[in-house]
């Protein structure tokens, strides 16, 4: 996706204006904060939140957008913890040494995030799971939720980790532009899916045509993979991102409920 197409599709930078009605979730009853996870070539920053009283909570990875580990993603992590899980959001772009939340031009952001190899991404997510287990998380009840590029990463991880119970992809791109460090797009990985995934998409998302969602649905069905999709009429890209003008409350709240039901159905949430 070009910078101009990204802007048209609603890829609003985290550094831009924030809606006055942004959702804020407190830490009451939670332990939350920053930590470091050991990865192959250093220490990756993560933000985590968990119920203060739970000794062995299920684990949910939060795969962030391309805009860095900003307040919206941290808030989503706290919202998940309020559901009884150890939620962890890894900052998997940390190696670039740039605070993505401070970048004000999409053309400056895309070259950084598009250089992230899938192999490194999957290793980073595996390391996050291992860290969560070391913190007392029950990784036999492992889920992943992701937004935008993070939604794509949900599909990628579902094809990678046989230990994953379920994934939920919020408007994750299904077809990649040519990129040597991304060997296969989610649609190409349809035969390899190892966990059930729920895909939540906006009908008015100009970056992810409904036709590509239908193609993914057909590919998964052909290979007898478990997945469901919900397409929200009139909803644009980023409809769950409450800090952006793209936010659509009705779709966002329904999608959050759908996510919870999916995780309950497949044993992530009790």
Short mmCIF file of C-alpha atoms in Angstrom, two decimals:
data_model
loop_
_atom_site.label_atom_id
_atom_site.label_comp_id
_atom_site.label_asym_id
_atom_site.label_seq_id
_atom_site.Cartn_x
_atom_site.Cartn_y
_atom_site.Cartn_z
CA UNK A 1 0.00 0.00 0.00
CA UNK A 2 1.32 3.42 -0.95
CA UNK A 3 1.35 6.27 1.54
CA UNK A 4 -1.49 8.06 -0.25
CA UNK A 5 -3.59 4.87 -0.41
CA UNK A 6 -2.96 4.28 3.29
CA UNK A 7 -4.26 7.73 4.15
CA UNK A 8 -7.32 7.25 1.93
CA UNK A 9 -8.02 3.88 3.56
CA UNK A 10 -8.05 5.47 6.99
CA UNK A 11 -4.63 4.60 8.31
CA UNK A 12 -4.51 7.58 10.65
CA UNK A 13 -1.26 8.00 12.52
CA UNK A 14 -1.12 7.62 16.28
CA UNK A 15 0.67 10.97 16.34
CA UNK A 16 -2.37 12.71 14.87
CA UNK A 17 -5.41 14.23 16.59
CA UNK A 18 -7.19 12.05 19.15
CA UNK A 19 -10.97 11.95 19.54
CA UNK A 20 -12.24 13.58 22.72
CA UNK A 21 -14.35 10.49 23.46
CA UNK A 22 -11.39 8.09 23.57
CA UNK A 23 -12.04 5.08 25.80
CA UNK A 24 -9.92 4.88 28.94
CA UNK A 25 -9.75 1.70 31.02
CA UNK A 26 -8.39 1.97 34.55
CA UNK A 27 -6.08 -0.48 36.29
CA UNK A 28 -8.44 -1.21 39.17
CA UNK A 29 -8.07 -4.89 40.05
CA UNK A 30 -5.19 -5.28 37.61
CA UNK A 31 -1.45 -5.52 37.60
CA UNK A 32 -0.28 -3.65 34.50
CA UNK A 33 2.87 -2.10 33.18
CA UNK A 34 5.93 -2.38 30.99
CA UNK A 35 8.31 -5.32 30.81
CA UNK A 36 11.07 -6.72 28.62
CA UNK A 37 10.99 -10.05 26.80
CA UNK A 38 14.17 -11.80 25.78
CA UNK A 39 14.36 -12.36 22.03
CA UNK A 40 17.12 -13.75 19.84
CA UNK A 41 18.93 -10.43 19.44
CA UNK A 42 18.04 -8.42 22.52
CA UNK A 43 15.13 -7.44 24.75
CA UNK A 44 11.76 -6.52 23.32
CA UNK A 45 9.54 -4.07 25.20
CA UNK A 46 6.02 -5.26 25.97
CA UNK A 47 3.01 -3.85 27.77
CA UNK A 48 1.04 -6.30 29.88
CA UNK A 49 -2.06 -6.34 32.04
CA UNK A 50 -3.51 -9.12 34.17
CA UNK A 51 -6.04 -9.62 36.95
CA UNK A 52 -4.31 -9.00 40.27
CA UNK A 53 -6.05 -11.98 41.87
CA UNK A 54 -5.59 -14.61 39.13
CA UNK A 55 -2.82 -17.15 39.64
CA UNK A 56 -2.93 -18.95 36.27
CA UNK A 57 -4.87 -16.82 33.78
CA UNK A 58 -5.21 -17.61 30.09
CA UNK A 59 -2.92 -15.66 27.76
CA UNK A 60 -3.96 -13.34 24.92
CA UNK A 61 -1.39 -11.70 22.67
CA UNK A 62 -2.28 -8.23 21.36
CA UNK A 63 -0.85 -7.66 17.89
CA UNK A 64 -0.63 -3.90 17.44
CA UNK A 65 -1.19 -1.73 14.41
CA UNK A 66 1.73 -0.23 12.51
CA UNK A 67 1.64 2.87 14.71
CA UNK A 68 3.64 1.57 17.66
CA UNK A 69 2.76 0.60 21.20
CA UNK A 70 0.51 3.57 21.88
CA UNK A 71 -2.26 4.31 24.37
CA UNK A 72 -5.07 2.68 22.40
CA UNK A 73 -3.24 -0.65 22.25
CA UNK A 74 -2.35 -0.40 25.93
CA UNK A 75 -5.99 0.30 26.74
CA UNK A 76 -7.12 -2.72 24.71
CA UNK A 77 -4.64 -4.76 26.74
CA UNK A 78 -6.27 -3.55 29.96
CA UNK A 79 -9.75 -4.24 28.59
CA UNK A 80 -8.71 -7.83 27.92
CA UNK A 81 -7.24 -8.17 31.42
CA UNK A 82 -10.62 -7.10 32.82
CA UNK A 83 -11.99 -10.24 31.10
CA UNK A 84 -9.64 -12.37 33.21
CA UNK A 85 -6.61 -12.91 30.99
CA UNK A 86 -2.93 -12.07 31.00
CA UNK A 87 -2.82 -9.82 27.93
CA UNK A 88 0.54 -8.89 26.41
CA UNK A 89 1.23 -6.41 23.61
CA UNK A 90 4.76 -6.80 22.21
CA UNK A 91 6.52 -3.85 20.57
CA UNK A 92 7.86 -5.94 17.69
CA UNK A 93 9.17 -2.93 15.75
CA UNK A 94 11.56 -1.98 18.55
CA UNK A 95 14.74 -2.90 16.63
CA UNK A 96 14.44 0.18 14.44
CA UNK A 97 15.10 2.36 17.48
CA UNK A 98 12.32 4.75 16.47
CA UNK A 99 9.24 5.64 18.52
CA UNK A 100 6.56 4.93 15.93
CA UNK A 101 3.92 6.69 18.02
CA UNK A 102 5.73 9.98 17.33
CA UNK A 103 5.97 9.68 13.54
CA UNK A 104 3.70 12.25 11.90
CA UNK A 105 3.96 11.17 8.24
CA UNK A 106 2.72 7.83 6.92
CA UNK A 107 5.41 7.91 4.21
CA UNK A 108 8.04 7.86 6.97
CA UNK A 109 6.33 5.00 8.80
CA UNK A 110 5.67 2.45 6.06
CA UNK A 111 9.31 1.74 5.11
CA UNK A 112 10.06 0.90 8.75
CA UNK A 113 7.18 -1.47 9.37
CA UNK A 114 7.27 -3.06 5.90
CA UNK A 115 10.88 -4.12 6.53
CA UNK A 116 9.80 -6.41 9.40
CA UNK A 117 10.43 -10.04 8.31
CA UNK A 118 7.64 -12.49 9.02
CA UNK A 119 10.16 -15.00 10.40
CA UNK A 120 11.31 -12.44 12.97
CA UNK A 121 7.72 -11.47 13.78
CA UNK A 122 6.69 -15.06 14.47
CA UNK A 123 9.78 -15.59 16.62
CA UNK A 124 8.93 -12.44 18.58
CA UNK A 125 5.39 -13.69 19.20
CA UNK A 126 6.71 -17.09 20.30
CA UNK A 127 9.07 -15.32 22.72
CA UNK A 128 6.13 -13.35 24.11
CA UNK A 129 4.21 -16.58 24.72
CA UNK A 130 7.23 -18.06 26.52
CA UNK A 131 7.50 -14.93 28.69
CA UNK A 132 3.79 -15.08 29.56
CA UNK A 133 4.21 -18.70 30.61
CA UNK A 134 7.18 -17.74 32.80
CA UNK A 135 4.91 -15.17 34.49
CA UNK A 136 2.36 -17.83 35.42
CA UNK A 137 0.11 -17.50 32.37
CA UNK A 138 -1.75 -20.58 31.17
CA UNK A 139 -0.48 -20.89 27.61
CA UNK A 140 -2.62 -23.99 27.06
CA UNK A 141 -5.40 -21.38 26.73
CA UNK A 142 -3.62 -19.10 24.26
CA UNK A 143 -5.36 -16.55 22.07
CA UNK A 144 -4.29 -13.68 19.84
CA UNK A 145 -6.14 -10.56 18.76
CA UNK A 146 -4.80 -7.99 16.31
CA UNK A 147 -5.77 -4.78 14.58
CA UNK A 148 -4.90 -3.52 11.08
CA UNK A 149 -1.42 -4.95 10.31
CA UNK A 150 -1.77 -6.77 13.62
CA UNK A 151 -4.89 -8.41 12.18
CA UNK A 152 -2.75 -9.72 9.34
CA UNK A 153 -0.32 -10.99 11.97
CA UNK A 154 -3.14 -12.94 13.63
CA UNK A 155 -3.63 -14.91 10.42
CA UNK A 156 0.10 -15.43 10.05
CA UNK A 157 0.44 -16.66 13.64
CA UNK A 158 -2.56 -18.97 13.31
CA UNK A 159 -0.72 -20.72 10.48
CA UNK A 160 2.45 -20.93 12.58
CA UNK A 161 1.60 -22.00 16.13
CA UNK A 162 -0.18 -25.31 16.62
CA UNK A 163 -0.62 -24.44 20.30
CA UNK A 164 -2.87 -21.47 19.56
CA UNK A 165 -6.48 -21.99 20.65
CA UNK A 166 -8.07 -19.14 18.69
CA UNK A 167 -7.40 -15.86 16.94
CA UNK A 168 -9.44 -12.74 16.20
CA UNK A 169 -8.38 -10.45 13.33
CA UNK A 170 -9.79 -6.93 13.23
CA UNK A 171 -9.56 -5.73 9.59
CA UNK A 172 -6.29 -7.50 8.92
CA UNK A 173 -5.11 -7.31 5.28
CA UNK A 174 -5.42 -10.68 3.55
CA UNK A 175 -3.34 -10.07 0.42
CA UNK A 176 0.14 -8.58 0.70
CA UNK A 177 1.94 -6.32 -1.74
CA UNK A 178 5.16 -7.90 -3.07
CA UNK A 179 7.67 -8.04 -0.23
CA UNK A 180 10.64 -10.43 -0.03
CA UNK A 181 10.49 -10.58 3.78
CA UNK A 182 6.82 -11.67 3.71
CA UNK A 183 6.92 -15.08 1.98
CA UNK A 184 3.18 -15.77 2.07
CA UNK A 185 0.10 -13.63 2.54
CA UNK A 186 -2.72 -14.80 4.83
CA UNK A 187 -4.73 -15.99 1.84
CA UNK A 188 -1.80 -18.08 0.64
CA UNK A 189 -1.54 -19.57 4.13
CA UNK A 190 -5.18 -20.70 4.20
CA UNK A 191 -4.20 -24.40 3.85
CA UNK A 192 -1.85 -24.10 6.83
CA UNK A 193 -4.20 -22.61 9.43
CA UNK A 194 -3.82 -24.41 12.75
CA UNK A 195 -6.33 -22.50 14.87
CA UNK A 196 -9.84 -21.13 14.33
CA UNK A 197 -9.86 -17.45 13.41
CA UNK A 198 -12.65 -14.89 13.50
CA UNK A 199 -12.27 -12.12 10.92
CA UNK A 200 -13.98 -8.78 11.61
CA UNK A 201 -14.07 -6.44 8.61
CA UNK A 202 -15.62 -3.18 7.46
CA UNK A 203 -17.68 -3.07 4.29
CA UNK A 204 -16.37 0.43 3.53
CA UNK A 205 -12.70 -0.40 4.09
CA UNK A 206 -11.07 0.89 0.89
CA UNK A 207 -7.82 -0.91 1.68
CA UNK A 208 -9.38 -4.36 2.16
CA UNK A 209 -12.08 -4.99 -0.45
CA UNK A 210 -14.96 -7.24 0.55
CA UNK A 211 -14.00 -9.42 -2.43
CA UNK A 212 -10.67 -10.26 -0.76
CA UNK A 213 -12.50 -11.25 2.43
CA UNK A 214 -14.81 -13.52 0.41
CA UNK A 215 -11.78 -15.05 -1.34
CA UNK A 216 -10.17 -15.81 2.02
CA UNK A 217 -13.42 -17.31 3.28
CA UNK A 218 -13.59 -19.56 0.21
CA UNK A 219 -9.94 -20.62 0.52
CA UNK A 220 -10.42 -21.60 4.16
CA UNK A 221 -13.60 -23.51 3.38
CA UNK A 222 -11.86 -25.36 0.54
CA UNK A 223 -9.23 -26.61 2.98
CA UNK A 224 -11.81 -27.34 5.68
CA UNK A 225 -10.37 -24.77 8.10
CA UNK A 226 -12.45 -23.34 10.93
CA UNK A 227 -13.11 -19.64 10.51
CA UNK A 228 -15.95 -17.16 10.58
CA UNK A 229 -16.28 -13.65 9.21
CA UNK A 230 -18.44 -10.68 10.02
CA UNK A 231 -18.54 -7.70 7.68
CA UNK A 232 -19.96 -4.50 9.19
CA UNK A 233 -22.11 -2.48 6.76
CA UNK A 234 -20.75 1.01 6.15
CA UNK A 235 -17.83 0.55 8.55
CA UNK A 236 -14.43 1.86 7.42
CA UNK A 237 -10.98 0.58 8.20
CA UNK A 238 -10.10 1.14 11.85
CA UNK A 239 -13.69 1.04 13.07
CA UNK A 240 -12.57 -0.25 16.50
CA UNK A 241 -9.85 2.38 16.97
CA UNK A 242 -11.66 4.73 19.35
CA UNK A 243 -8.95 7.38 19.17
CA UNK A 244 -9.52 7.95 15.43
CA UNK A 245 -12.28 9.52 13.32
CA UNK A 246 -12.79 6.06 11.76
CA UNK A 247 -14.31 4.78 15.03
CA UNK A 248 -17.82 3.38 14.73
CA UNK A 249 -19.24 2.67 18.16
CA UNK A 250 -21.94 0.18 17.19
CA UNK A 251 -19.61 -1.93 15.06
CA UNK A 252 -16.79 -1.69 17.60
CA UNK A 253 -18.95 -2.83 20.50
CA UNK A 254 -20.46 -5.69 18.54
CA UNK A 255 -17.02 -6.79 17.33
CA UNK A 256 -15.70 -6.81 20.90
CA UNK A 257 -18.65 -9.00 21.93
CA UNK A 258 -18.01 -11.31 18.96
CA UNK A 259 -14.36 -11.59 20.02
CA UNK A 260 -15.35 -12.60 23.55
CA UNK A 261 -17.81 -15.20 22.29
CA UNK A 262 -15.15 -16.64 19.95
CA UNK A 263 -12.59 -16.92 22.72
CA UNK A 264 -15.17 -18.58 25.00
CA UNK A 265 -16.17 -21.02 22.27
CA UNK A 266 -12.59 -22.20 21.82
CA UNK A 267 -11.52 -22.27 25.46
CA UNK A 268 -9.43 -19.13 25.79
CA UNK A 269 -12.01 -17.45 28.04
CA UNK A 270 -14.05 -19.42 30.53
#
